[in-house]
Each structure stands twice: as structure tokens, then as C-alpha cells.
């Protein structure tokens, strides 16, 4: 358990963050669980995932734990630390924002998964439990869920007819596997959180962005990136974690802590994937309605074949990069793809 000094610092940090958060990091008789979130209000995490989980938690604990959702508490990379420090009780973030810490979930980001976010999220949770948990990459946190967004696509200011058109273009990269793709595509990567993409495209700071189709609607990319190139199965997937402060969980009545766990894990991972998939469908439909130049590539299109050739060897590169983690990375990747494809075929 945290010592008294740490608890005092935690409460002080919470009061500095916002008066509304003061004192919520320590459970009370009527416990408030403070969740921190980011991305625009229209993002599926904010419209569906966190609100639904909040209802599940309150129902599972018979109202003894109430969930309060706070928005925009800083750069998304800081959410891991905010939860570890007890400033907020739970949050979510993108693994790629912390290079070098979360190496194993990058398995799901590799090109070639060829499945939707629901299937990938379910498989990532299963493979984490089977292969990755032993590496303890989430030390200081308790996992609530693992998820991916939908297949990452290419949104650009100007039309793209082949991959050579991307050479030296300034493309926003969220990190993770996107960084490797940027290097192989010979683009100039620009690092920035997703919340800044609209502004950067509008000002001409970047020429395009790797993101799922749903951002045409959620981030209004149709206004600033009116060309959407859709690769079959996407160019990559982006992986995220939802997590909670283990000390907060210890402060709860054990029955309530187990109730929270009972509505998290694989169930929550699947919910998140479903929400991102539905948002992708809506985003694609919205883009077409708004007159975006939507180019849906087929498996035999030259650009798709070129992309596959360009990404050859990335699997082995990831496997080699996680040797020190002490897991059978090749087997984990094989299992991940098998589970994901079987799940999608069955659902």
C-alpha cells in the first residue's frame, strides 16, 4: 500500500489538477472512481466505451462505486503517469506514445492482421493473458482492457495514385508501427497527438495522416483531408490500453473490486473494438456524403501489392525487437492472428 507521504502528495496533485478531482483518489464510503479521457467528445471511447463501462461498474457494485469521467487532462502520453500517481483512478492511452515501454502489444499493430477492431481487441486480450502478462510491462497499473482502433488508412490533402506520391510528404505519425511505416514509405513523420491533427492539416503543417476511417467524422478530416485511401485490412492497427490504479482497487471492498474486474477484461476489450468498428462504418459513410474522394483499393491493386512488398520483414523485425522480454514472440504473433481471424469468422 502507498505510505502516508505518497497519499498526501497524491491528494495535493489531484487538487492542483482540478477542484472537482480533489480527494477522489482515495476511496470513501460513497466511492467516486475518476476516469481521465482524451480525444474529441465524438470519439467512440467517449461516446460509447467509457460511459457504458461506467454503467456496468455502477450496476455491478449496486451503486457503491460511481464513475466520474473527466476530459482533456493533458497529453495522452501522461495518462499512464496520472493513474500511477493516483491523480486519477483510471484512464486509457496509446502504447506508441511511450516508446520502449510497451513493446509486446505492438504485435497487433503489424501489417497483415486483416481483421476488424473487435476481433483484434479480443485476440490481443487473449494473447496478453497467455503470452505477454509475464513480462509485466504494465507494472504500476492494473489492466482493464486492451484494444485497437479500426484498420489504419491514409487521409491526405492531395490525391494519392501510388506510394511514390507520398515521398517526402509530411505525414502525422502516432508512433508505434506507424513510425516504421513512415520510414519505409520515405515520408517525413511528424509526431503529434490525434487531437491536433485537424489544426495541423488546416494550417498545412502536414500533408496527411495515418488514421482509421472514423476520423473523417470524429475529427472532421473531411474538411482538411478530402482524400481517403482505403487499404483492404488497413495499413496497420493502433493498440491502446485501459487501466486503473491498483492501489485504488486495493482501497475498495474486495467484493466491489472483483465486481469491477468482472465487467472489464475481455468483455470490455470487445466492447471497445465494436465501438471503433461502428465508428469506422459511420466515418466512411460520412466521408462519402461530404464529397470526400474515397478510393477503396482491392487486393490485386498495384498500390496494395507495392505496400505488401514494402512491409515485408516487419514481423521478424518485431520478433527480434522483443527478444529480451522472455516470451515466445513468434508463437504469440501466430496465435494472435489465428485467434483474431477465427473470432471474426465466427462473429
Tab-separated table of C-alpha atoms in Angstrom:
chain	number	residue	atom	x	y	z
A	1	UNK	CA	0.000	0.000	0.000
A	2	UNK	CA	1.101	3.611	-0.533
A	3	UNK	CA	2.614	5.270	2.544
A	4	UNK	CA	1.060	8.379	4.105
A	5	UNK	CA	3.501	10.732	2.371
A	6	UNK	CA	2.621	9.366	-1.036
A	7	UNK	CA	-1.101	9.692	-0.312
A	8	UNK	CA	-0.669	13.309	0.735
A	9	UNK	CA	1.251	14.071	-2.472
A	10	UNK	CA	-1.417	12.312	-4.487
A	11	UNK	CA	-4.197	14.394	-2.932
A	12	UNK	CA	-2.212	17.565	-3.495
A	13	UNK	CA	-1.681	16.717	-7.147
A	14	UNK	CA	-5.361	15.996	-7.533
A	15	UNK	CA	-6.357	19.363	-6.081
A	16	UNK	CA	-3.985	21.134	-8.457
A	17	UNK	CA	-5.452	19.268	-11.426
A	18	UNK	CA	-8.984	20.494	-10.716
A	19	UNK	CA	-11.047	21.244	-7.669
A	20	UNK	CA	-13.571	18.692	-8.865
A	21	UNK	CA	-10.982	15.926	-8.627
A	22	UNK	CA	-9.698	16.746	-5.133
A	23	UNK	CA	-9.723	13.777	-2.817
A	24	UNK	CA	-11.143	11.311	-5.306
A	25	UNK	CA	-8.004	9.184	-5.447
A	26	UNK	CA	-8.841	7.722	-2.026
A	27	UNK	CA	-11.930	5.547	-1.844
A	28	UNK	CA	-14.644	6.654	0.609
A	29	UNK	CA	-17.937	5.185	1.789
A	30	UNK	CA	-19.597	6.539	-1.358
A	31	UNK	CA	-16.687	5.952	-3.689
A	32	UNK	CA	-16.150	8.011	-6.824
A	33	UNK	CA	-13.947	6.404	-9.481
A	34	UNK	CA	-12.430	9.184	-11.597
A	35	UNK	CA	-11.671	8.270	-15.212
A	36	UNK	CA	-9.492	10.501	-17.369
A	37	UNK	CA	-10.058	10.563	-21.116
A	38	UNK	CA	-8.929	12.492	-24.189
A	39	UNK	CA	-9.714	12.755	-27.920
A	40	UNK	CA	-12.787	14.747	-29.051
A	41	UNK	CA	-16.172	14.153	-27.397
A	42	UNK	CA	-17.318	12.418	-30.618
A	43	UNK	CA	-14.632	9.710	-30.335
A	44	UNK	CA	-16.141	6.253	-29.615
A	45	UNK	CA	-14.181	5.971	-26.369
A	46	UNK	CA	-16.075	8.994	-25.111
A	47	UNK	CA	-19.485	8.353	-26.665
A	48	UNK	CA	-19.715	4.602	-26.024
A	49	UNK	CA	-16.882	2.822	-24.241
A	50	UNK	CA	-16.267	4.766	-21.031
A	51	UNK	CA	-19.957	5.671	-20.486
A	52	UNK	CA	-21.023	2.043	-20.984
A	53	UNK	CA	-18.303	0.760	-18.652
A	54	UNK	CA	-19.381	3.359	-16.084
A	55	UNK	CA	-22.917	1.937	-16.191
A	56	UNK	CA	-21.562	-1.600	-15.878
A	57	UNK	CA	-19.453	-0.650	-12.845
A	58	UNK	CA	-22.250	1.158	-11.062
A	59	UNK	CA	-24.638	-1.719	-11.697
A	60	UNK	CA	-22.106	-4.395	-10.707
A	61	UNK	CA	-21.338	-2.621	-7.424
A	62	UNK	CA	-25.004	-1.807	-6.689
A	63	UNK	CA	-24.136	1.875	-6.843
A	64	UNK	CA	-21.380	1.741	-4.232
A	65	UNK	CA	-18.862	2.874	-6.871
A	66	UNK	CA	-19.825	5.808	-9.057
A	67	UNK	CA	-17.789	6.696	-12.138
A	68	UNK	CA	-16.926	10.291	-12.986
A	69	UNK	CA	-15.402	10.967	-16.420
A	70	UNK	CA	-13.013	13.912	-16.804
A	71	UNK	CA	-11.829	15.130	-20.222
A	72	UNK	CA	-8.578	16.591	-21.543
A	73	UNK	CA	-6.243	16.347	-18.576
A	74	UNK	CA	-3.088	16.678	-20.666
A	75	UNK	CA	-1.204	14.943	-23.456
A	76	UNK	CA	-2.432	11.347	-23.776
A	77	UNK	CA	1.067	10.036	-23.008
A	78	UNK	CA	0.703	11.413	-19.462
A	79	UNK	CA	-2.341	9.310	-18.603
A	80	UNK	CA	-0.217	6.328	-17.621
A	81	UNK	CA	1.586	8.514	-15.084
A	82	UNK	CA	-1.599	10.256	-13.897
A	83	UNK	CA	-3.040	6.879	-12.936
A	84	UNK	CA	0.205	5.551	-11.468
A	85	UNK	CA	0.452	8.672	-9.287
A	86	UNK	CA	-3.173	8.423	-8.177
A	87	UNK	CA	-4.138	11.808	-9.637
A	88	UNK	CA	-6.943	9.999	-11.453
A	89	UNK	CA	-8.114	6.464	-10.815
A	90	UNK	CA	-8.374	5.123	-14.358
A	91	UNK	CA	-7.603	6.132	-17.918
A	92	UNK	CA	-6.523	4.983	-21.339
A	93	UNK	CA	-3.715	5.747	-23.757
A	94	UNK	CA	-1.909	4.693	-26.901
A	95	UNK	CA	1.049	2.363	-26.434
A	96	UNK	CA	3.075	4.137	-29.106
A	97	UNK	CA	3.205	7.343	-27.058
A	98	UNK	CA	5.681	5.662	-24.668
A	99	UNK	CA	8.409	4.199	-26.919
A	100	UNK	CA	10.317	1.336	-25.337
A	101	UNK	CA	7.882	0.579	-22.517
A	102	UNK	CA	5.084	-1.310	-24.276
A	103	UNK	CA	6.828	-3.458	-26.873
A	104	UNK	CA	4.683	-6.586	-26.828
A	105	UNK	CA	1.284	-5.103	-27.778
A	106	UNK	CA	2.928	-3.855	-30.980
A	107	UNK	CA	2.361	-7.372	-32.312
A	108	UNK	CA	-1.219	-6.449	-33.126
A	109	UNK	CA	-0.163	-3.306	-34.989
A	110	UNK	CA	1.845	-5.165	-37.633
A	111	UNK	CA	0.514	-5.014	-41.210
A	112	UNK	CA	-1.223	-8.201	-42.248
A	113	UNK	CA	-3.692	-8.743	-39.407
A	114	UNK	CA	-6.523	-8.216	-41.876
A	115	UNK	CA	-9.308	-8.096	-39.267
A	116	UNK	CA	-11.554	-5.508	-37.682
A	117	UNK	CA	-11.011	-3.841	-34.315
A	118	UNK	CA	-13.380	-6.151	-32.430
A	119	UNK	CA	-11.540	-9.296	-33.494
A	120	UNK	CA	-8.118	-7.733	-32.952
A	121	UNK	CA	-9.060	-6.451	-29.498
A	122	UNK	CA	-10.414	-9.808	-28.339
A	123	UNK	CA	-7.318	-11.584	-29.657
A	124	UNK	CA	-4.927	-9.067	-28.100
A	125	UNK	CA	-6.514	-9.580	-24.687
A	126	UNK	CA	-6.295	-13.366	-25.021
A	127	UNK	CA	-2.692	-13.333	-26.206
A	128	UNK	CA	-1.702	-10.904	-23.479
A	129	UNK	CA	-3.088	-13.298	-20.874
A	130	UNK	CA	-1.367	-16.287	-22.464
A	131	UNK	CA	1.960	-14.822	-23.568
A	132	UNK	CA	2.585	-11.209	-22.588
A	133	UNK	CA	1.416	-10.771	-18.986
A	134	UNK	CA	4.538	-12.485	-17.623
A	135	UNK	CA	6.705	-9.644	-18.986
A	136	UNK	CA	4.965	-7.215	-16.589
A	137	UNK	CA	5.052	-4.255	-18.969
A	138	UNK	CA	2.135	-2.676	-17.091
A	139	UNK	CA	3.897	-2.613	-13.736
A	140	UNK	CA	2.254	0.040	-11.552
A	141	UNK	CA	-1.067	-0.343	-13.354
A	142	UNK	CA	-3.878	-2.868	-13.452
A	143	UNK	CA	-5.198	-3.562	-16.935
A	144	UNK	CA	-8.893	-3.075	-17.578
A	145	UNK	CA	-8.825	-3.811	-21.315
A	146	UNK	CA	-6.663	-3.944	-24.429
A	147	UNK	CA	-7.996	-2.710	-27.729
A	148	UNK	CA	-7.203	-1.493	-31.195
A	149	UNK	CA	-8.787	1.134	-33.356
A	150	UNK	CA	-10.067	0.088	-36.754
A	151	UNK	CA	-7.728	-0.532	-39.682
A	152	UNK	CA	-5.463	2.474	-40.189
A	153	UNK	CA	-5.950	4.220	-43.524
A	154	UNK	CA	-4.406	7.135	-45.384
A	155	UNK	CA	-6.016	10.597	-45.255
A	156	UNK	CA	-4.351	13.242	-47.423
A	157	UNK	CA	-4.782	16.809	-48.636
A	158	UNK	CA	-3.966	15.769	-52.209
A	159	UNK	CA	-4.964	12.594	-54.105
A	160	UNK	CA	-2.555	9.633	-53.914
A	161	UNK	CA	-2.276	7.451	-57.016
A	162	UNK	CA	0.732	5.376	-55.951
A	163	UNK	CA	3.075	5.131	-52.992
A	164	UNK	CA	5.701	7.229	-54.766
A	165	UNK	CA	3.308	10.171	-54.385
A	166	UNK	CA	3.997	10.030	-50.648
A	167	UNK	CA	7.747	10.536	-50.943
A	168	UNK	CA	8.885	13.389	-48.658
A	169	UNK	CA	5.306	14.232	-47.741
A	170	UNK	CA	4.825	15.358	-44.141
A	171	UNK	CA	2.621	12.708	-42.538
A	172	UNK	CA	1.490	12.776	-38.927
A	173	UNK	CA	2.568	9.607	-37.164
A	174	UNK	CA	1.236	8.498	-33.802
A	175	UNK	CA	4.293	6.370	-33.071
A	176	UNK	CA	4.439	2.611	-32.724
A	177	UNK	CA	4.353	0.737	-36.014
A	178	UNK	CA	3.395	3.948	-37.812
A	179	UNK	CA	6.950	5.190	-37.300
A	180	UNK	CA	8.341	2.160	-39.146
A	181	UNK	CA	5.786	2.584	-41.929
A	182	UNK	CA	6.763	6.226	-42.297
A	183	UNK	CA	10.406	5.245	-42.732
A	184	UNK	CA	9.628	2.561	-45.298
A	185	UNK	CA	7.301	4.871	-47.224
A	186	UNK	CA	10.003	7.562	-47.235
A	187	UNK	CA	7.707	10.186	-45.759
A	188	UNK	CA	8.636	12.870	-43.243
A	189	UNK	CA	6.990	11.783	-39.977
A	190	UNK	CA	5.503	14.486	-37.762
A	191	UNK	CA	4.733	13.481	-34.194
A	192	UNK	CA	1.589	14.933	-32.628
A	193	UNK	CA	-1.440	13.758	-30.625
A	194	UNK	CA	-4.575	12.981	-32.589
A	195	UNK	CA	-6.365	15.994	-31.140
A	196	UNK	CA	-4.025	18.336	-33.076
A	197	UNK	CA	-4.385	16.701	-36.498
A	198	UNK	CA	-7.220	18.912	-37.774
A	199	UNK	CA	-5.326	22.093	-36.934
A	200	UNK	CA	-2.083	20.829	-38.481
A	201	UNK	CA	-3.799	19.818	-41.718
A	202	UNK	CA	-5.721	23.086	-41.850
A	203	UNK	CA	-2.509	25.108	-41.464
A	204	UNK	CA	-0.565	22.985	-43.950
A	205	UNK	CA	1.883	21.774	-41.315
A	206	UNK	CA	1.262	18.224	-42.518
A	207	UNK	CA	0.142	16.774	-45.846
A	208	UNK	CA	-1.673	13.760	-44.459
A	209	UNK	CA	-2.192	11.370	-41.605
A	210	UNK	CA	-2.403	7.661	-40.841
A	211	UNK	CA	-5.718	7.118	-39.009
A	212	UNK	CA	-8.819	4.903	-39.150
A	213	UNK	CA	-11.701	5.943	-41.381
A	214	UNK	CA	-13.848	7.042	-38.453
A	215	UNK	CA	-11.744	10.183	-38.053
A	216	UNK	CA	-13.298	11.601	-41.209
A	217	UNK	CA	-16.275	12.239	-38.987
A	218	UNK	CA	-14.884	12.304	-35.444
A	219	UNK	CA	-12.076	14.770	-36.241
A	220	UNK	CA	-13.851	16.333	-39.268
A	221	UNK	CA	-10.959	15.333	-41.506
A	222	UNK	CA	-13.277	15.643	-44.492
A	223	UNK	CA	-12.760	19.402	-44.223
A	224	UNK	CA	-8.950	19.316	-44.283
A	225	UNK	CA	-8.016	15.931	-45.803
A	226	UNK	CA	-10.591	15.359	-48.560
A	227	UNK	CA	-8.811	12.282	-49.964
A	228	UNK	CA	-9.167	8.935	-48.215
A	229	UNK	CA	-7.301	5.882	-49.499
A	230	UNK	CA	-8.680	2.654	-48.019
A	231	UNK	CA	-6.382	-0.374	-47.996
A	232	UNK	CA	-8.014	-3.824	-47.609
A	233	UNK	CA	-7.489	-4.779	-43.970
A	234	UNK	CA	-5.835	-1.410	-43.394
A	235	UNK	CA	-2.179	-0.409	-43.366
A	236	UNK	CA	-1.805	-1.185	-39.655
A	237	UNK	CA	-3.736	-1.224	-36.370
A	238	UNK	CA	-3.177	1.057	-33.396
A	239	UNK	CA	-3.115	-0.509	-29.923
A	240	UNK	CA	-4.364	1.034	-26.684
A	241	UNK	CA	-4.739	0.073	-23.035
A	242	UNK	CA	-7.422	0.936	-20.492
A	243	UNK	CA	-6.067	0.762	-16.958
A	244	UNK	CA	-6.755	1.513	-13.310
A	245	UNK	CA	-4.676	2.315	-10.228
A	246	UNK	CA	-4.072	-0.966	-8.347
A	247	UNK	CA	-3.897	0.947	-5.053
A	248	UNK	CA	-7.358	2.342	-5.724
A	249	UNK	CA	-8.570	-1.203	-6.306
A	250	UNK	CA	-6.984	-2.312	-3.030
A	251	UNK	CA	-8.777	0.514	-1.220
A	252	UNK	CA	-12.166	-0.847	-2.283
A	253	UNK	CA	-14.158	-3.534	-0.570
A	254	UNK	CA	-12.850	-6.741	-2.231
A	255	UNK	CA	-16.354	-7.516	-3.457
A	256	UNK	CA	-16.502	-4.209	-5.339
A	257	UNK	CA	-13.001	-4.631	-6.768
A	258	UNK	CA	-13.967	-8.033	-8.136
A	259	UNK	CA	-17.200	-6.584	-9.483
A	260	UNK	CA	-15.198	-4.033	-11.469
A	261	UNK	CA	-12.931	-6.750	-12.814
A	262	UNK	CA	-15.977	-8.811	-13.790
A	263	UNK	CA	-17.118	-6.091	-16.223
A	264	UNK	CA	-13.648	-5.428	-17.611
A	265	UNK	CA	-11.056	-7.612	-19.328
A	266	UNK	CA	-12.122	-9.411	-22.487
A	267	UNK	CA	-15.695	-8.136	-22.250
A	268	UNK	CA	-14.550	-4.517	-22.181
A	269	UNK	CA	-11.940	-5.113	-24.895
A	270	UNK	CA	-14.644	-6.461	-27.206
A	271	UNK	CA	-16.966	-3.547	-26.435
A	272	UNK	CA	-14.211	-1.093	-27.332
A	273	UNK	CA	-13.414	-2.860	-30.589
A	274	UNK	CA	-17.080	-2.930	-31.553
A	275	UNK	CA	-17.403	0.792	-30.887
A	276	UNK	CA	-14.406	1.623	-33.072
A	277	UNK	CA	-15.694	-0.607	-35.879
A	278	UNK	CA	-19.112	1.037	-35.835
A	279	UNK	CA	-17.455	4.449	-35.853
A	280	UNK	CA	-15.391	3.402	-38.896
A	281	UNK	CA	-18.555	2.494	-40.798
A	282	UNK	CA	-20.117	5.815	-39.877
A	283	UNK	CA	-16.953	7.687	-40.799
A	284	UNK	CA	-16.753	6.089	-44.231
A	285	UNK	CA	-20.408	6.819	-44.919
A	286	UNK	CA	-19.995	10.385	-43.699
A	287	UNK	CA	-16.936	10.931	-45.910
A	288	UNK	CA	-18.853	9.859	-48.991
A	289	UNK	CA	-21.812	12.055	-48.082
A	290	UNK	CA	-19.477	15.022	-47.675
A	291	UNK	CA	-17.897	14.535	-51.084
A	292	UNK	CA	-14.565	13.148	-49.963
A	293	UNK	CA	-12.587	11.370	-52.670
A	294	UNK	CA	-12.793	7.858	-51.204
A	295	UNK	CA	-10.607	5.356	-53.055
A	296	UNK	CA	-11.223	1.777	-51.912
A	297	UNK	CA	-8.350	-0.400	-53.055
A	298	UNK	CA	-8.784	-4.048	-53.988
A	299	UNK	CA	-6.446	-6.898	-53.095
A	300	UNK	CA	-4.978	-7.009	-56.609
A	301	UNK	CA	-4.432	-3.248	-56.963
A	302	UNK	CA	-0.838	-2.268	-57.695
A	303	UNK	CA	-0.652	0.009	-54.656
A	304	UNK	CA	-1.710	-2.837	-52.346
A	305	UNK	CA	0.891	-5.170	-53.824
A	306	UNK	CA	3.506	-2.437	-53.515
A	307	UNK	CA	2.583	-1.876	-49.873
A	308	UNK	CA	2.892	-5.579	-49.082
A	309	UNK	CA	6.330	-5.730	-50.642
A	310	UNK	CA	7.342	-2.611	-48.748
A	311	UNK	CA	6.327	-4.082	-45.386
A	312	UNK	CA	7.974	-7.474	-45.832
A	313	UNK	CA	10.158	-8.376	-42.883
A	314	UNK	CA	8.289	-6.274	-40.309
A	315	UNK	CA	7.062	-9.387	-38.484
A	316	UNK	CA	10.590	-10.640	-37.936
A	317	UNK	CA	11.755	-7.169	-37.033
A	318	UNK	CA	9.189	-7.039	-34.207
A	319	UNK	CA	10.057	-10.586	-33.081
A	320	UNK	CA	13.733	-9.680	-32.901
A	321	UNK	CA	12.975	-6.449	-31.036
A	322	UNK	CA	11.269	-8.209	-28.109
A	323	UNK	CA	13.814	-10.976	-27.524
A	324	UNK	CA	14.702	-9.543	-24.122
A	325	UNK	CA	11.084	-9.784	-22.941
A	326	UNK	CA	11.414	-13.532	-22.451
A	327	UNK	CA	8.338	-14.555	-24.440
A	328	UNK	CA	7.911	-16.762	-27.485
A	329	UNK	CA	7.176	-13.827	-29.756
A	330	UNK	CA	6.838	-15.840	-32.966
A	331	UNK	CA	4.249	-18.131	-31.367
A	332	UNK	CA	2.452	-15.178	-29.821
A	333	UNK	CA	2.132	-13.447	-33.196
A	334	UNK	CA	0.929	-16.657	-34.832
A	335	UNK	CA	-1.644	-17.166	-32.075
A	336	UNK	CA	-2.750	-13.539	-32.268
A	337	UNK	CA	-3.561	-13.719	-35.953
A	338	UNK	CA	-5.198	-17.138	-35.681
A	339	UNK	CA	-7.434	-16.098	-32.765
A	340	UNK	CA	-8.363	-12.812	-34.429
A	341	UNK	CA	-9.294	-14.423	-37.739
A	342	UNK	CA	-11.245	-17.213	-36.073
A	343	UNK	CA	-13.103	-14.687	-33.937
A	344	UNK	CA	-14.026	-12.549	-36.932
A	345	UNK	CA	-15.177	-15.587	-38.893
A	346	UNK	CA	-17.450	-16.650	-36.027
A	347	UNK	CA	-18.960	-13.247	-35.317
